[in-house]
Amino acid sequence: MAKDVTIQDVANQVGVSKTTVSRYLNGRFGNMSLETRQQIKTVIEELNYRPNRQAQSLKTKKSHLLGLMVADIENSYSGYWIKAMQETLADTDYQLMIMTSNNSEEQELDNIRKLLDQNIDGMMLQPVTMDAENYRFLYESNLPVVLIDRTIKANYWPTIQSNNFQMTKQLGLEIVDKGYERLVHVSEPIQDVSPRLERYDAMKLIAHEYQLELITLEAVSDRNIVEEYVDQFDAANKRTAFFGANGTMLTQIIKALRKRQLGYPEDCGICGYDDMTIGEVLMPTLTAISQRPELIGKRSTEVLLEMIKGNETNENIDIPSTLHRRESL
């Protein structure tokens, strides 16, 4: 069996001390010359040396592990920012540990504790609820944390998310400009999930200011509320626009209308959030908001790494989305 390459083997071949190689591995270059750094890098690659992270963790009290708690890992939107996080960490010593809460507060709590047991250096959290009390124990642990995609009702940590309210309001004004009289807002359960609440508040504001009738449909697991509404929908009664608060809801609207053989925009309007970009390939094409999950993932990771370095911040960052005006309104 081949002998494992050690840090001493690297030091011997370069002709420097083990301490110098250790300083290089930990990014503490100090007065180390560029030539020495290059020699160490070359020998590490030639010998295929891999640092013993467990030993380093015991010595430095850093695991070089970052936790990621995702509310719903099956949601393709989450996949975009997970990929961006991993790409951002590619040139660092950090690894990502991914867990999902399946939108369950109990499972979220259990998995957060499991991540803490792994001595993670920081966490990116997509919270299941806005209730700050659920996360007080995490805040009191002093672990660097960044909230991703969702906020909570406390200024514990920085939040990186889309500009949900602003963009939904902009889309609402588009609905008004097209002369619609009724707005059907279709969402997963709104209460206590910040993006859903922000999008609903924006549409509610537009409906109030411009005297639109507002119908709110919240999806439930045991029945298809969208189909039930569309089954009794009278297209001739009022000019109606459907808004899907995320891609899943947008898809449900399209399926329900097609089942009843209703077309858009002739029988009603359709718009919503579309992060799968199905809107640009459907016929007619869909007016929709697309987010930038890859940038959300990148900025979240960058902010967390800065916090781990000791650069504390509670700044919330809104990542701009884009409204694509197409044929469905």
Coordinates of C-alpha atoms in Angstrom, one line a residue:
M1 CA 0.0 0.0 0.0
A2 CA 1.4 3.4 -1.0
K3 CA 2.4 5.6 1.9
D4 CA 0.2 8.7 2.4
V5 CA 2.0 11.9 1.6
T6 CA 2.5 14.1 4.6
I7 CA 3.1 17.8 5.1
Q8 CA 6.7 16.9 6.1
D9 CA 7.2 15.2 2.7
V10 CA 6.2 18.4 1.0
A11 CA 8.5 20.5 3.2
N12 CA 11.4 18.2 2.6
Q13 CA 11.0 18.3 -1.2
V14 CA 10.7 22.1 -1.3
G15 CA 13.5 22.6 1.2
V16 CA 11.5 24.6 3.7
S17 CA 10.1 24.0 7.2
K18 CA 6.9 22.2 7.9
T19 CA 5.7 25.5 9.5
T20 CA 6.2 27.3 6.2
V21 CA 4.1 24.8 4.4
S22 CA 1.4 25.0 7.1
R23 CA 1.4 28.8 6.8
Y24 CA 0.9 28.4 3.0
L25 CA -2.0 26.0 3.4
N26 CA -3.7 28.4 5.8
G27 CA -3.2 31.4 3.5
R28 CA -0.8 33.2 5.9
F29 CA 1.8 34.2 3.4
G30 CA 3.4 37.0 5.5
N31 CA 7.0 37.5 4.2
M32 CA 6.9 34.3 2.2
S33 CA 8.3 35.0 -1.3
L34 CA 6.3 34.5 -4.4
E35 CA 8.9 32.0 -5.5
T36 CA 8.5 29.9 -2.3
R37 CA 4.7 30.0 -2.7
Q38 CA 5.0 28.7 -6.2
Q39 CA 7.4 25.9 -5.3
I40 CA 5.1 24.7 -2.5
K41 CA 2.1 24.8 -4.9
T42 CA 4.0 22.8 -7.5
V43 CA 5.2 20.1 -5.1
I44 CA 1.7 19.8 -3.6
E45 CA 0.3 19.2 -7.0
E46 CA 3.1 16.8 -8.0
L47 CA 2.8 14.7 -4.8
N48 CA -1.0 15.0 -4.9
Y49 CA -0.9 16.0 -1.2
R50 CA -4.2 16.4 0.6
P51 CA -4.3 18.1 4.0
N52 CA -5.8 16.2 6.9
R53 CA -8.8 18.4 7.5
Q54 CA -9.7 16.6 10.8
A55 CA -6.3 17.3 12.2
Q56 CA -6.4 20.9 11.0
S57 CA -9.8 21.3 12.6
L58 CA -8.5 20.1 16.0
K59 CA -5.6 22.5 15.8
T60 CA -7.4 25.6 14.4
K61 CA -10.9 24.9 15.9
K62 CA -12.2 25.5 12.4
S63 CA -13.9 22.7 10.4
H64 CA -13.9 24.4 7.1
L65 CA -17.5 23.2 6.8
L66 CA -20.5 25.4 5.9
G67 CA -24.0 24.4 6.6
L68 CA -26.9 25.0 4.1
M69 CA -30.5 24.5 5.3
V70 CA -32.9 24.5 2.4
A71 CA -36.7 24.6 2.9
D72 CA -37.5 22.4 -0.1
I73 CA -34.6 20.8 -1.9
E74 CA -36.9 19.4 -4.6
N75 CA -37.6 23.0 -5.8
S76 CA -35.6 23.6 -8.9
Y77 CA -35.1 27.2 -7.9
S78 CA -33.0 26.1 -4.9
G79 CA -30.8 24.1 -7.2
Y80 CA -29.6 27.2 -9.0
W81 CA -28.3 28.9 -5.9
I82 CA -26.8 25.7 -4.5
K83 CA -24.8 25.3 -7.7
A84 CA -23.6 28.9 -7.4
M85 CA -22.6 28.4 -3.8
Q86 CA -20.5 25.4 -4.7
E87 CA -18.9 27.3 -7.5
T88 CA -18.1 30.2 -5.2
L89 CA -16.4 27.8 -2.7
A90 CA -14.5 25.9 -5.4
D91 CA -11.2 27.9 -4.8
T92 CA -11.5 28.0 -1.0
D93 CA -10.9 25.4 1.7
Y94 CA -14.6 25.2 2.5
Q95 CA -17.1 22.5 1.8
L96 CA -20.9 22.7 1.8
M97 CA -23.1 20.4 3.9
I98 CA -26.6 20.5 2.5
M99 CA -29.7 19.6 4.5
T100 CA -33.4 20.1 3.9
S101 CA -36.3 20.9 6.3
N102 CA -39.0 19.8 3.8
N103 CA -40.9 23.0 5.0
S104 CA -41.2 21.4 8.5
E105 CA -40.3 23.5 11.6
E106 CA -39.6 20.3 13.6
Q107 CA -37.3 18.9 10.9
E108 CA -35.6 22.2 10.4
L109 CA -34.8 22.4 14.2
D110 CA -33.5 18.9 14.2
N111 CA -31.2 19.4 11.2
I112 CA -29.9 22.7 12.4
R113 CA -28.8 21.0 15.6
K114 CA -27.1 18.2 13.5
L115 CA -25.2 20.8 11.5
L116 CA -24.1 22.5 14.7
D117 CA -22.9 19.1 16.0
Q118 CA -20.6 19.0 12.9
N119 CA -18.8 22.1 14.2
I120 CA -19.7 24.1 11.1
D121 CA -18.0 27.5 10.7
G122 CA -21.1 29.2 9.4
M123 CA -24.6 28.6 8.0
M124 CA -26.8 29.7 5.1
L125 CA -30.4 29.3 6.1
Q126 CA -33.7 29.4 4.2
P127 CA -36.0 29.7 7.1
V128 CA -39.3 27.8 7.2
T129 CA -41.0 30.5 9.4
M130 CA -40.7 34.2 10.1
D131 CA -41.0 33.5 13.9
A132 CA -37.6 34.7 15.3
E133 CA -38.1 32.7 18.5
N134 CA -37.5 29.5 16.5
Y135 CA -34.0 30.8 15.8
R136 CA -33.0 32.4 19.0
F137 CA -30.9 29.5 20.1
L138 CA -29.0 29.7 16.8
Y139 CA -28.5 33.5 17.3
E140 CA -27.2 33.0 20.8
S141 CA -24.7 30.4 19.6
N142 CA -22.9 33.3 17.8
L143 CA -22.5 31.2 14.7
P144 CA -22.1 33.4 11.5
V145 CA -25.4 33.0 9.6
V146 CA -26.8 34.4 6.4
L147 CA -30.5 34.1 5.6
I148 CA -31.2 33.2 2.0
D149 CA -34.4 33.9 0.0
R150 CA -36.5 34.5 3.1
T151 CA -36.5 36.9 6.1
I152 CA -37.5 36.5 9.8
K153 CA -39.0 39.0 12.2
A154 CA -35.7 40.0 13.8
N155 CA -32.6 41.7 12.7
Y156 CA -30.4 38.8 13.7
W157 CA -28.5 38.2 10.4
P158 CA -28.1 39.6 6.9
T159 CA -30.7 38.5 4.3
I160 CA -29.9 38.0 0.6
Q161 CA -33.1 37.8 -1.4
S162 CA -35.0 39.0 -4.5
N163 CA -36.7 42.4 -4.5
N164 CA -40.1 40.6 -4.3
F165 CA -42.4 43.5 -3.3
Q166 CA -41.0 46.0 -5.8
M167 CA -41.1 43.6 -8.8
T168 CA -44.6 42.2 -8.0
K169 CA -45.9 45.8 -7.7
Q170 CA -44.4 46.5 -11.1
L171 CA -46.2 43.5 -12.6
G172 CA -49.4 44.6 -10.8
L173 CA -49.2 47.9 -12.6
E174 CA -48.8 46.1 -15.9
I175 CA -52.1 44.3 -15.1
V176 CA -53.8 47.6 -14.4
D177 CA -52.4 49.1 -17.7
K178 CA -53.9 46.2 -19.6
G179 CA -57.4 47.0 -18.3
Y180 CA -58.1 44.0 -16.1
E181 CA -60.8 44.3 -13.5
R182 CA -60.2 41.2 -11.4
L183 CA -56.9 39.8 -10.1
V184 CA -56.7 36.1 -9.0
H185 CA -53.6 35.7 -6.8
V186 CA -52.5 32.0 -6.6
S187 CA -50.0 31.1 -4.0
E188 CA -48.8 28.4 -1.6
P189 CA -49.9 29.1 2.0
I190 CA -48.9 32.8 2.5
Q191 CA -48.8 33.2 6.2
D192 CA -45.3 33.3 7.8
V193 CA -43.2 32.8 4.6
S194 CA -41.7 36.2 3.7
P195 CA -41.5 36.1 -0.2
R196 CA -45.1 34.9 -0.4
L197 CA -46.2 37.6 2.0
E198 CA -44.3 40.3 0.2
R199 CA -45.7 39.3 -3.2
Y200 CA -49.2 39.2 -1.8
D201 CA -48.9 42.6 -0.1
A202 CA -47.8 44.1 -3.4
M203 CA -50.7 42.8 -5.3
K204 CA -53.1 43.7 -2.5
L205 CA -51.8 47.2 -2.6
I206 CA -52.3 47.5 -6.4
A207 CA -55.8 46.0 -6.1
H208 CA -56.8 48.5 -3.4
E209 CA -55.3 51.6 -5.2
Y210 CA -56.9 50.7 -8.6
Q211 CA -60.2 49.2 -7.4
L212 CA -59.5 45.7 -8.7
E213 CA -61.4 42.8 -7.3
L214 CA -58.9 40.6 -5.6
I215 CA -59.4 36.8 -5.3
T216 CA -56.8 34.9 -3.2
L217 CA -56.3 31.2 -3.8
E218 CA -53.9 29.4 -1.4
A219 CA -52.9 25.9 -2.5
V220 CA -53.6 23.0 -0.1
S221 CA -52.4 19.5 -0.3
D222 CA -55.7 17.6 -0.4
R223 CA -57.4 19.5 -3.2
N224 CA -56.7 21.5 -6.4
I225 CA -58.1 24.9 -5.5
V226 CA -57.0 26.4 -8.9
E227 CA -59.0 23.8 -10.8
E228 CA -62.0 24.3 -8.6
Y229 CA -61.9 28.0 -9.2
V230 CA -61.4 27.7 -13.0
D231 CA -64.2 25.2 -13.3
Q232 CA -66.7 27.8 -12.2
F233 CA -64.8 30.8 -13.8
D234 CA -66.9 33.0 -16.1
A235 CA -64.6 34.6 -18.5
A236 CA -67.3 37.0 -19.7
N237 CA -68.1 38.4 -16.3
K238 CA -65.0 40.5 -15.7
R239 CA -61.6 40.8 -17.4
T240 CA -59.5 38.6 -15.2
A241 CA -55.8 38.2 -14.8
F242 CA -54.3 35.2 -12.9
F243 CA -51.0 35.7 -11.0
G244 CA -48.9 32.7 -10.1
A245 CA -46.8 33.6 -7.1
N246 CA -44.1 31.1 -8.0
G247 CA -43.4 28.7 -10.9
T248 CA -45.4 25.8 -9.4
M249 CA -48.5 28.0 -9.1
L250 CA -48.0 29.4 -12.6
T251 CA -47.9 25.8 -13.9
Q252 CA -51.1 24.9 -12.0
I253 CA -52.9 27.9 -13.5
I254 CA -51.9 26.9 -17.1
K255 CA -52.9 23.3 -16.5
A256 CA -56.3 24.3 -15.1
L257 CA -57.1 26.7 -18.0
R258 CA -56.1 24.1 -20.6
K259 CA -58.3 21.5 -18.9
R260 CA -61.2 23.8 -19.4
Q261 CA -60.0 24.8 -22.9
L262 CA -59.7 28.4 -21.9
G263 CA -57.1 30.4 -23.8
Y264 CA -54.9 33.4 -22.8
P265 CA -55.0 36.3 -23.3
E266 CA -58.3 36.0 -25.1
D267 CA -60.3 34.4 -22.2
C268 CA -58.1 35.7 -19.3
G269 CA -54.6 37.0 -18.6
I270 CA -51.8 35.0 -17.0
C271 CA -48.5 36.2 -15.4
G272 CA -46.3 35.3 -12.4
Y273 CA -42.9 34.3 -11.2
D274 CA -41.1 31.9 -13.7
D275 CA -37.6 30.8 -12.7
M276 CA -37.6 27.8 -15.1
T277 CA -38.1 30.2 -18.1
I278 CA -40.9 28.1 -19.5
G279 CA -42.7 31.3 -20.3
E280 CA -40.4 32.1 -23.2
V281 CA -41.1 28.8 -24.9
L282 CA -44.8 28.4 -24.4
M283 CA -47.2 29.8 -27.0
P284 CA -48.4 32.4 -26.4
T285 CA -45.4 33.4 -24.3
L286 CA -45.9 34.4 -20.7
T287 CA -45.4 37.8 -19.1
A288 CA -43.3 36.8 -16.0
I289 CA -40.7 37.8 -13.4
S290 CA -37.5 35.9 -13.4
Q291 CA -35.2 36.0 -10.4
R292 CA -31.4 35.6 -10.3
P293 CA -30.9 32.6 -8.0
E294 CA -27.3 32.1 -9.1
L295 CA -26.4 35.6 -7.9
I296 CA -28.4 35.1 -4.7
G297 CA -26.3 32.0 -4.0
K298 CA -23.0 33.7 -4.9
R299 CA -23.6 36.8 -2.7
S300 CA -24.9 34.7 0.2
T301 CA -21.7 32.7 0.2
E302 CA -19.5 35.7 -0.2
V303 CA -21.2 37.5 2.7
L304 CA -20.9 34.4 5.0
L305 CA -17.2 34.0 4.3
E306 CA -16.7 37.7 5.2
M307 CA -18.6 37.1 8.4
I308 CA -16.4 34.1 9.3
K309 CA -13.4 36.4 8.8
G310 CA -14.9 38.7 11.5
N311 CA -16.5 41.3 9.2
E312 CA -19.9 41.4 10.8
T313 CA -22.9 42.9 9.0
N314 CA -26.6 42.9 9.3
E315 CA -27.1 44.5 5.8
N316 CA -30.0 43.1 3.8
I317 CA -29.3 42.7 0.1
D318 CA -32.0 42.8 -2.5
I319 CA -31.0 41.1 -5.8
P320 CA -32.9 42.7 -8.7
S321 CA -35.3 40.5 -10.7
T322 CA -36.4 41.1 -14.3
L323 CA -39.9 41.6 -15.6
H324 CA -40.4 40.1 -19.1
R325 CA -43.3 41.6 -20.9
R326 CA -44.7 39.0 -23.3
E327 CA -48.0 37.9 -24.8
S328 CA -50.1 36.5 -22.0
L329 CA -51.6 39.7 -20.6

